[in-house]
Short mmCIF file of C-alpha atoms and ligand atoms in Angstrom, two decimals:
data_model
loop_
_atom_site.label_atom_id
_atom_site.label_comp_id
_atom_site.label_asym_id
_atom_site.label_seq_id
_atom_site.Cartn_x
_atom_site.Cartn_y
_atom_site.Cartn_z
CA UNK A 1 -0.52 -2.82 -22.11
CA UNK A 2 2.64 -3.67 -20.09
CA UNK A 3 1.61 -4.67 -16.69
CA UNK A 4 3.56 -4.14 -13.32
CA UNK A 5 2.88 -5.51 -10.28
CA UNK A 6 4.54 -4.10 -7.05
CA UNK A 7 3.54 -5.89 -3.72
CA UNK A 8 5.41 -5.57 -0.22
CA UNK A 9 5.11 -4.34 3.59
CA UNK A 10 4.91 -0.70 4.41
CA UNK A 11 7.58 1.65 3.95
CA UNK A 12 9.74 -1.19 2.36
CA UNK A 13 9.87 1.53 -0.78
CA UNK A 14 7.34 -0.07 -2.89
CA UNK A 15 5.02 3.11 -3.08
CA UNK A 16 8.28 5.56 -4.27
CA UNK A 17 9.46 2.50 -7.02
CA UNK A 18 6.19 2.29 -8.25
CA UNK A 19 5.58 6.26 -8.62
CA UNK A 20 9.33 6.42 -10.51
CA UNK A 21 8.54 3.68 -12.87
CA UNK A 22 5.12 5.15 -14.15
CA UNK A 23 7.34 8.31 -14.48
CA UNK A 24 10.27 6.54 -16.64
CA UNK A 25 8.13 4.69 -18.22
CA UNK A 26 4.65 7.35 -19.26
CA UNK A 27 2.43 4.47 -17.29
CA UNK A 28 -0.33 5.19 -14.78
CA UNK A 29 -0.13 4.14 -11.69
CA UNK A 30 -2.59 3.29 -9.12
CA UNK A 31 -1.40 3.31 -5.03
CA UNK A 32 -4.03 0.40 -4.16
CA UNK A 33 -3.51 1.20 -0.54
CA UNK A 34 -5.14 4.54 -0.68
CA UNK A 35 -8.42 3.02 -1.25
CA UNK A 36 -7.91 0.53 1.60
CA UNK A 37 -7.16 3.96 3.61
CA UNK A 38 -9.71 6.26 1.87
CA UNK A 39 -12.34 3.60 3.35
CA UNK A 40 -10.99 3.75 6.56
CA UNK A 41 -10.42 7.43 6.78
CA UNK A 42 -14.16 7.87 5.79
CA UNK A 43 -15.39 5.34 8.58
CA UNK A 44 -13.48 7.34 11.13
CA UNK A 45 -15.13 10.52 10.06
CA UNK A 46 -18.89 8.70 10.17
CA UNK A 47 -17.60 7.33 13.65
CA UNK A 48 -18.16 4.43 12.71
CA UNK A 49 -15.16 2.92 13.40
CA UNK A 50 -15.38 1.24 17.10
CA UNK A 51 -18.88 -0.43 15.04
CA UNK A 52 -19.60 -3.76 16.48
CA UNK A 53 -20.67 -4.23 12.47
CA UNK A 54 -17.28 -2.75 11.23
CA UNK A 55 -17.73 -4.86 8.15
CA UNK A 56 -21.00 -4.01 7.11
CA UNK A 57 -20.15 -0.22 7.65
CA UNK A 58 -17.06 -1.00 5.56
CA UNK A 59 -18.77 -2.73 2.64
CA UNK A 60 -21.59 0.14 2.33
CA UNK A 61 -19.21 3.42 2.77
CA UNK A 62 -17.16 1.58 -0.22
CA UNK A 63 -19.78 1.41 -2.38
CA UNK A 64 -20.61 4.49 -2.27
CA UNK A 65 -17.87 6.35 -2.16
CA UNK A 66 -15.63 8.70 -5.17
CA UNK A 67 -12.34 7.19 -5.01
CA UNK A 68 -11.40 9.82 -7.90
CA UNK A 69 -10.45 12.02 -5.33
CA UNK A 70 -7.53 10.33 -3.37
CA UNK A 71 -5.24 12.68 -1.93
CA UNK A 72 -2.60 11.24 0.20
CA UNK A 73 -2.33 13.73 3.14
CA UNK A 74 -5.70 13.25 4.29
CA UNK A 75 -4.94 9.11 4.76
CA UNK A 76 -1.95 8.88 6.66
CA UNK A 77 -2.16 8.97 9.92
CA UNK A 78 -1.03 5.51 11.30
CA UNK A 79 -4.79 5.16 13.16
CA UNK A 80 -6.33 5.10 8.93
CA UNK A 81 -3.20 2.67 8.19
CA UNK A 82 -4.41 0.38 11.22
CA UNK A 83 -7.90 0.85 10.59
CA UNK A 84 -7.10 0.37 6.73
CA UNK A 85 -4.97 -3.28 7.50
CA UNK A 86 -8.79 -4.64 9.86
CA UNK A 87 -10.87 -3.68 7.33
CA UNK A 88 -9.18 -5.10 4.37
CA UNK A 89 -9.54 -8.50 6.27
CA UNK A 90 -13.19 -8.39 4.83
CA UNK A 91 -13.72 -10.36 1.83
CA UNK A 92 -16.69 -8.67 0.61
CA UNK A 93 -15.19 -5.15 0.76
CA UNK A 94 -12.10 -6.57 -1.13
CA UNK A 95 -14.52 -7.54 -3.64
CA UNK A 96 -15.67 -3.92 -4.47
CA UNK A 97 -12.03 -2.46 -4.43
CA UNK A 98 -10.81 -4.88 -6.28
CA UNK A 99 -13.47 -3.87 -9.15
CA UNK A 100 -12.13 -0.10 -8.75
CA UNK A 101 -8.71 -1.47 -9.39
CA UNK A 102 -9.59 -3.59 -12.28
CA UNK A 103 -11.97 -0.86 -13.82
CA UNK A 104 -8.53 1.33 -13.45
CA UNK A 105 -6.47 -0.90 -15.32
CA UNK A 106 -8.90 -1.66 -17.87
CA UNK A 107 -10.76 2.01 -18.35
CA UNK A 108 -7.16 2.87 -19.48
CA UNK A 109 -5.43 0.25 -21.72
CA UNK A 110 -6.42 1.79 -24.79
CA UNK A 111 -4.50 5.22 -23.04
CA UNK A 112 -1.28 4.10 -22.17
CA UNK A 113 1.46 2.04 -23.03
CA UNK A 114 1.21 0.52 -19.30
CA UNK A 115 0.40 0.10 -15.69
CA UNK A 116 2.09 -0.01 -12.38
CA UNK A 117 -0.01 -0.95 -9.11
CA UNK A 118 1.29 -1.21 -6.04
CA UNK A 119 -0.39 -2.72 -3.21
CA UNK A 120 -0.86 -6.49 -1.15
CA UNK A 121 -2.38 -8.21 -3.50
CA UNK A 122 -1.36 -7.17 -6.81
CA UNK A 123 0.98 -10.09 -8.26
CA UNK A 124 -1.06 -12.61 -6.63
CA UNK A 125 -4.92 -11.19 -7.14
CA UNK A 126 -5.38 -8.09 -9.11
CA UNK A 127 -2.89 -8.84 -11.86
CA UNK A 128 -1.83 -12.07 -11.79
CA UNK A 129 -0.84 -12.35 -15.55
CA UNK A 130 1.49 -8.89 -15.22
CA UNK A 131 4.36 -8.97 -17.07
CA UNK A 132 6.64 -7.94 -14.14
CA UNK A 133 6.50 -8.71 -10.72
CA UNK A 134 8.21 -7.02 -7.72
CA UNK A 135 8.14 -8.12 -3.96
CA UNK A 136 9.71 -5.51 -1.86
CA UNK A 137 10.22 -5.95 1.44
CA UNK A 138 12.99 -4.19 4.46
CA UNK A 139 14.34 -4.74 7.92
CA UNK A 140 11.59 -3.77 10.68
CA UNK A 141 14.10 -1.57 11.98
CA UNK A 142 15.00 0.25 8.60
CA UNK A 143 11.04 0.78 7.64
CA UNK A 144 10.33 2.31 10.87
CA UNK A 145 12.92 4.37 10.54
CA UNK A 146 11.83 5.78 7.43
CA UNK A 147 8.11 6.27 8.98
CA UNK A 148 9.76 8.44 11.54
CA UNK A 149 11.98 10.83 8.77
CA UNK A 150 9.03 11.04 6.65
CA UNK A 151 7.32 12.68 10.21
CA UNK A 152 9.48 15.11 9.53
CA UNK A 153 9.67 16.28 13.35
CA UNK A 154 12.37 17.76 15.17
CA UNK A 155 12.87 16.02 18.81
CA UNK A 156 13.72 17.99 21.71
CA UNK A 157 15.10 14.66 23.41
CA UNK A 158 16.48 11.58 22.10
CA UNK A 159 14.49 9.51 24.58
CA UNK A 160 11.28 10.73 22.53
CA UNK A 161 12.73 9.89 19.47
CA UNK A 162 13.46 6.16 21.07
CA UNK A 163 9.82 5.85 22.00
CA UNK A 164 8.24 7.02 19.02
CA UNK A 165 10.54 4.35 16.78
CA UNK A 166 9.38 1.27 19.29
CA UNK A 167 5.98 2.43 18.80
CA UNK A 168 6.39 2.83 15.21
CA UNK A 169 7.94 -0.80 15.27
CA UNK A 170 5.23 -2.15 17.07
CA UNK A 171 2.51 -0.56 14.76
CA UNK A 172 4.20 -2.28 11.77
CA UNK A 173 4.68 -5.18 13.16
CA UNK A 174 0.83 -5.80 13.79
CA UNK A 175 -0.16 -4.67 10.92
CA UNK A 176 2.27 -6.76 8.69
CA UNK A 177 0.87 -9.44 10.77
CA UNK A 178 -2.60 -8.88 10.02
CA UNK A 179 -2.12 -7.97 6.16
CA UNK A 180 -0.18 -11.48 5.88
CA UNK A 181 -1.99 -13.91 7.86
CA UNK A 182 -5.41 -12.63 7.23
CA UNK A 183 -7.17 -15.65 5.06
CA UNK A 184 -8.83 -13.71 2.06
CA UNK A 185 -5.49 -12.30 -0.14
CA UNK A 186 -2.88 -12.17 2.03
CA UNK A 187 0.60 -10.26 1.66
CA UNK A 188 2.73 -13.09 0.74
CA UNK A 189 5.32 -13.14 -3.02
CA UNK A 190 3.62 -14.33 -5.93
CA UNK A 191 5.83 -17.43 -6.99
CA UNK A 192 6.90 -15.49 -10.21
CA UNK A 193 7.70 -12.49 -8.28
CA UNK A 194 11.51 -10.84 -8.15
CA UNK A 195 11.78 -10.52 -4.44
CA UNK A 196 13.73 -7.38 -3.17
CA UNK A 197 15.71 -6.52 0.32
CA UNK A 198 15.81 -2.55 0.27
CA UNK A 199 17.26 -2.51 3.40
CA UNK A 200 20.32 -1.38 2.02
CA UNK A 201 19.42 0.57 -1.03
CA UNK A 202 18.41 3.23 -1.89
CA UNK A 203 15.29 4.81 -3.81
CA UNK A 204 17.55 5.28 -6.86
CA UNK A 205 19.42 2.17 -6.40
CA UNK A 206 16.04 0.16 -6.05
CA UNK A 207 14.57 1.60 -9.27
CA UNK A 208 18.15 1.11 -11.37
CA UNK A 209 17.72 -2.79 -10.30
CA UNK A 210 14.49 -2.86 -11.26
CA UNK A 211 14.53 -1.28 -14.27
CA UNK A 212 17.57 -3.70 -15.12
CA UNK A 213 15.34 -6.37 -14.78
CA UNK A 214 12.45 -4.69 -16.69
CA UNK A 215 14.87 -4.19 -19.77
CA UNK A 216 17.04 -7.58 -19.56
CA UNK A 217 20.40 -5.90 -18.76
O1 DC B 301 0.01 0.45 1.35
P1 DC B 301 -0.67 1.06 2.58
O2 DC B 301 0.18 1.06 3.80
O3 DC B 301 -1.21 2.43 2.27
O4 DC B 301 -1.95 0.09 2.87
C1 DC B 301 -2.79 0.24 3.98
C2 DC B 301 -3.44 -1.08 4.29
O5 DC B 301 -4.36 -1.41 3.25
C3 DC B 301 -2.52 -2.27 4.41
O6 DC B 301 -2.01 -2.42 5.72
C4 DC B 301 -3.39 -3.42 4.00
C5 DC B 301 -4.40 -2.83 3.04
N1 DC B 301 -4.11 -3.14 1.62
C6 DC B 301 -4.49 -4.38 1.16
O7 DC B 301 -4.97 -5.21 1.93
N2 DC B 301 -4.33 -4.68 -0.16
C7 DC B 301 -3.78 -3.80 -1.00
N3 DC B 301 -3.65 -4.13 -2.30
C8 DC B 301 -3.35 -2.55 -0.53
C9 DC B 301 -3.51 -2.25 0.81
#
Protein backbone atom coordinates (compact mmCIF):
# COMPACT_ATOMS: atom_id res chain seq x y z
CA UNK A 1 0.00 0.00 0.00
CA UNK A 2 1.31 3.44 -1.12
CA UNK A 3 1.40 5.66 1.82
CA UNK A 4 0.84 9.54 1.93
CA UNK A 5 1.43 11.66 4.53
CA UNK A 6 -0.01 15.28 4.51
CA UNK A 7 0.85 17.46 7.65
CA UNK A 8 0.45 21.40 7.96
CA UNK A 9 -1.45 24.40 9.85
CA UNK A 10 -5.10 25.00 9.28
CA UNK A 11 -6.53 26.14 6.20
CA UNK A 12 -2.98 26.01 4.56
CA UNK A 13 -4.99 23.52 1.92
CA UNK A 14 -3.79 20.34 3.27
CA UNK A 15 -7.40 18.91 3.98
CA UNK A 16 -8.64 19.78 0.00
CA UNK A 17 -4.94 18.14 -1.42
CA UNK A 18 -5.42 15.28 0.55
CA UNK A 19 -9.28 14.67 -0.43
CA UNK A 20 -8.10 15.22 -4.43
CA UNK A 21 -5.31 12.79 -4.21
CA UNK A 22 -7.41 9.83 -2.69
CA UNK A 23 -9.74 10.84 -5.61
CA UNK A 24 -6.91 10.68 -8.49
CA UNK A 25 -5.46 8.16 -7.07
CA UNK A 26 -8.74 5.36 -5.76
CA UNK A 27 -6.94 5.71 -2.05
CA UNK A 28 -8.79 6.25 1.22
CA UNK A 29 -8.28 8.90 3.05
CA UNK A 30 -8.58 9.64 6.63
CA UNK A 31 -8.97 13.68 7.88
CA UNK A 32 -7.07 12.90 11.33
CA UNK A 33 -8.31 16.19 12.61
CA UNK A 34 -11.89 15.19 12.75
CA UNK A 35 -11.23 12.86 15.49
CA UNK A 36 -9.23 15.47 17.41
CA UNK A 37 -12.62 17.59 16.81
CA UNK A 38 -15.18 14.75 17.14
CA UNK A 39 -13.62 14.46 20.83
CA UNK A 40 -13.96 17.87 21.45
CA UNK A 41 -17.33 18.42 19.95
CA UNK A 42 -18.58 15.50 22.20
CA UNK A 43 -16.99 17.09 25.47
CA UNK A 44 -18.81 20.29 24.70
CA UNK A 45 -22.09 18.51 24.41
CA UNK A 46 -21.39 16.47 27.99
CA UNK A 47 -20.34 20.05 29.28
CA UNK A 48 -17.58 18.94 30.14
CA UNK A 49 -15.46 21.17 28.64
CA UNK A 50 -14.55 24.10 31.33
CA UNK A 51 -13.56 20.40 33.50
CA UNK A 52 -10.85 21.16 35.90
CA UNK A 53 -10.00 17.24 34.73
CA UNK A 54 -10.28 18.13 30.94
CA UNK A 55 -7.88 15.31 30.32
CA UNK A 56 -9.38 12.62 32.05
CA UNK A 57 -12.84 13.58 30.46
CA UNK A 58 -10.91 13.58 27.18
CA UNK A 59 -9.23 10.19 27.50
CA UNK A 60 -12.66 8.38 28.63
CA UNK A 61 -15.20 10.12 25.95
CA UNK A 62 -12.39 8.78 23.34
CA UNK A 63 -12.56 5.52 24.28
CA UNK A 64 -15.72 5.17 24.01
CA UNK A 65 -16.77 6.82 21.33
CA UNK A 66 -17.89 5.62 17.22
CA UNK A 67 -15.59 7.58 15.22
CA UNK A 68 -17.34 5.75 12.09
CA UNK A 69 -19.61 8.43 12.02
CA UNK A 70 -17.56 11.68 11.33
CA UNK A 71 -19.42 14.18 9.56
CA UNK A 72 -17.71 17.41 9.10
CA UNK A 73 -20.50 20.02 9.67
CA UNK A 74 -21.15 19.07 13.08
CA UNK A 75 -17.10 19.84 14.05
CA UNK A 76 -16.40 23.10 12.81
CA UNK A 77 -17.11 25.67 14.68
CA UNK A 78 -13.76 27.42 15.65
CA UNK A 79 -14.76 26.84 19.69
CA UNK A 80 -14.39 22.47 18.65
CA UNK A 81 -11.12 23.59 16.57
CA UNK A 82 -9.79 25.39 19.87
CA UNK A 83 -11.06 22.92 22.12
CA UNK A 84 -9.73 20.17 19.58
CA UNK A 85 -5.83 21.97 19.49
CA UNK A 86 -5.98 21.76 24.17
CA UNK A 87 -7.01 18.50 24.14
CA UNK A 88 -4.71 17.00 21.68
CA UNK A 89 -1.90 18.33 24.06
CA UNK A 90 -2.74 15.09 26.11
CA UNK A 91 -0.50 12.29 25.55
CA UNK A 92 -2.70 9.63 26.68
CA UNK A 93 -5.65 10.63 24.46
CA UNK A 94 -3.16 10.79 21.49
CA UNK A 95 -2.45 7.35 22.34
CA UNK A 96 -6.04 6.05 21.64
CA UNK A 97 -6.46 8.14 18.35
CA UNK A 98 -3.52 7.27 17.17
CA UNK A 99 -4.70 3.42 17.40
CA UNK A 100 -7.99 4.54 15.37
CA UNK A 101 -5.66 5.92 12.79
CA UNK A 102 -3.40 3.01 12.60
CA UNK A 103 -6.35 0.43 12.76
CA UNK A 104 -7.57 2.69 9.57
CA UNK A 105 -4.58 2.28 7.68
CA UNK A 106 -4.08 -1.20 8.45
CA UNK A 107 -7.97 -2.61 8.48
CA UNK A 108 -7.63 -1.51 4.78
CA UNK A 109 -4.30 -2.42 3.07
CA UNK A 110 -5.50 -5.49 1.71
CA UNK A 111 -8.53 -2.93 0.05
CA UNK A 112 -6.76 -0.41 -1.64
CA UNK A 113 -3.91 0.40 -3.59
CA UNK A 114 -3.18 3.33 -0.92
CA UNK A 115 -3.63 5.85 1.79
CA UNK A 116 -3.64 9.54 2.27
CA UNK A 117 -3.87 11.05 5.97
CA UNK A 118 -3.79 14.32 6.68
CA UNK A 119 -3.30 15.70 9.98
CA UNK A 120 -0.21 17.10 12.66
CA UNK A 121 1.42 14.29 13.13
CA UNK A 122 1.28 12.13 10.23
CA UNK A 123 4.92 12.22 8.56
CA UNK A 124 6.48 12.40 11.83
CA UNK A 125 4.18 9.81 14.12
CA UNK A 126 1.46 7.96 12.44
CA UNK A 127 3.32 7.08 9.26
CA UNK A 128 6.65 7.70 9.50
CA UNK A 129 7.82 5.15 6.80
CA UNK A 130 5.11 6.77 4.05
CA UNK A 131 6.27 6.85 0.84
CA UNK A 132 5.40 10.56 0.30
CA UNK A 133 5.52 13.30 2.49
CA UNK A 134 3.86 16.76 2.22
CA UNK A 135 4.24 19.83 4.64
CA UNK A 136 1.83 22.46 3.70
CA UNK A 137 1.81 25.48 5.21
CA UNK A 138 0.37 29.54 4.10
CA UNK A 139 0.66 33.17 5.08
CA UNK A 140 -1.46 33.91 8.40
CA UNK A 141 -3.10 36.41 6.43
CA UNK A 142 -4.00 34.15 3.34
CA UNK A 143 -5.40 31.13 5.75
CA UNK A 144 -7.60 33.42 7.55
CA UNK A 145 -8.80 34.62 4.69
CA UNK A 146 -9.89 31.45 3.43
CA UNK A 147 -11.62 30.65 7.01
CA UNK A 148 -13.68 33.71 6.40
CA UNK A 149 -14.88 32.70 2.42
CA UNK A 150 -15.51 29.29 3.52
CA UNK A 151 -18.13 31.29 6.25
CA UNK A 152 -19.73 31.96 3.42
CA UNK A 153 -21.45 35.23 4.95
CA UNK A 154 -22.44 38.28 3.34
CA UNK A 155 -21.28 41.55 5.45
CA UNK A 156 -23.41 44.45 5.71
CA UNK A 157 -20.17 46.59 6.60
CA UNK A 158 -16.65 46.25 5.81
CA UNK A 159 -15.66 47.16 9.34
CA UNK A 160 -17.33 43.68 10.37
CA UNK A 161 -15.61 41.95 7.87
CA UNK A 162 -12.16 43.65 9.34
CA UNK A 163 -13.00 42.37 12.78
CA UNK A 164 -14.02 39.02 12.05
CA UNK A 165 -10.49 38.44 9.91
CA UNK A 166 -8.31 39.84 13.13
CA UNK A 167 -10.24 37.52 15.16
CA UNK A 168 -9.90 34.79 12.79
CA UNK A 169 -6.05 35.68 12.77
CA UNK A 170 -5.80 35.63 16.29
CA UNK A 171 -7.64 32.20 16.66
CA UNK A 172 -5.05 30.67 14.28
CA UNK A 173 -2.41 32.06 15.58
CA UNK A 174 -2.96 30.41 19.12
CA UNK A 175 -3.81 27.49 18.00
CA UNK A 176 -0.80 26.99 15.57
CA UNK A 177 1.01 27.89 18.64
CA UNK A 178 -0.32 25.33 20.77
CA UNK A 179 -0.39 22.42 18.03
CA UNK A 180 3.50 23.24 17.49
CA UNK A 181 4.98 23.83 20.73
CA UNK A 182 2.96 21.41 22.66
CA UNK A 183 5.72 18.59 23.84
CA UNK A 184 3.95 15.20 22.91
CA UNK A 185 3.88 15.27 18.67
CA UNK A 186 4.10 18.53 17.75
CA UNK A 187 3.28 20.21 14.23
CA UNK A 188 6.69 20.61 12.97
CA UNK A 189 8.08 18.96 8.94
CA UNK A 190 9.25 15.59 9.09
CA UNK A 191 12.97 15.92 7.79
CA UNK A 192 11.96 13.88 4.60
CA UNK A 193 9.00 15.96 4.06
CA UNK A 194 8.44 18.23 0.63
CA UNK A 195 7.57 21.44 2.30
CA UNK A 196 4.91 23.63 0.45
CA UNK A 197 4.03 27.64 0.50
CA UNK A 198 0.30 27.69 -0.87
CA UNK A 199 0.11 31.10 -0.34
CA UNK A 200 0.09 31.69 -3.83
CA UNK A 201 -1.48 28.67 -5.38
CA UNK A 202 -4.12 27.43 -5.90
CA UNK A 203 -6.12 24.09 -4.99
CA UNK A 204 -5.44 22.85 -8.54
CA UNK A 205 -2.07 24.25 -8.77
CA UNK A 206 -1.13 22.62 -5.29
CA UNK A 207 -2.34 19.15 -6.33
CA UNK A 208 -0.55 19.42 -10.10
CA UNK A 209 2.85 20.02 -7.95
CA UNK A 210 2.21 17.41 -5.91
CA UNK A 211 1.24 14.96 -8.06
CA UNK A 212 4.50 15.94 -10.13
CA UNK A 213 6.37 14.94 -7.35
CA UNK A 214 4.32 11.75 -6.65
CA UNK A 215 5.03 10.57 -10.36
CA UNK A 216 8.79 11.93 -10.85
CA UNK A 217 7.96 14.50 -13.59
O1 LIG B 1 -6.98 19.73 11.11
P1 LIG B 1 -7.95 20.36 12.11
O2 LIG B 1 -7.93 21.85 12.10
O3 LIG B 1 -9.34 19.82 11.93
O4 LIG B 1 -7.43 19.87 13.57
C1 LIG B 1 -7.99 20.32 14.77
C2 LIG B 1 -6.96 20.19 15.87
O5 LIG B 1 -6.71 18.81 16.14
C3 LIG B 1 -5.60 20.80 15.59
O6 LIG B 1 -5.55 22.17 15.94
C4 LIG B 1 -4.67 19.97 16.42
C5 LIG B 1 -5.34 18.61 16.51
N1 LIG B 1 -4.73 17.60 15.62
C6 LIG B 1 -3.58 16.99 16.06
O7 LIG B 1 -3.05 17.35 17.11
N2 LIG B 1 -3.02 15.98 15.33
C7 LIG B 1 -3.56 15.60 14.17
N3 LIG B 1 -2.99 14.61 13.48
C8 LIG B 1 -4.72 16.25 13.68
C9 LIG B 1 -5.27 17.27 14.43
Amino acid sequence: MIEIAIDGTAASGKGTLAKKLAKKYGFIHLDTGLLYRKVANELIIKKKDNSTNLEYYSFEVAKNLNFLKLKKEDLRSEKTAKLASLIATYPKLREVLNSIQKEFVNNNKSKFPGCVLDGRDIGTKILPNANFKFFIDASIDIRAKRRLLEKNISFLHENDEKCMLQSLIREMKERDMLDSSRTTSPLVPASDAHLIDTSYMNADELLLKVTKIIEGN
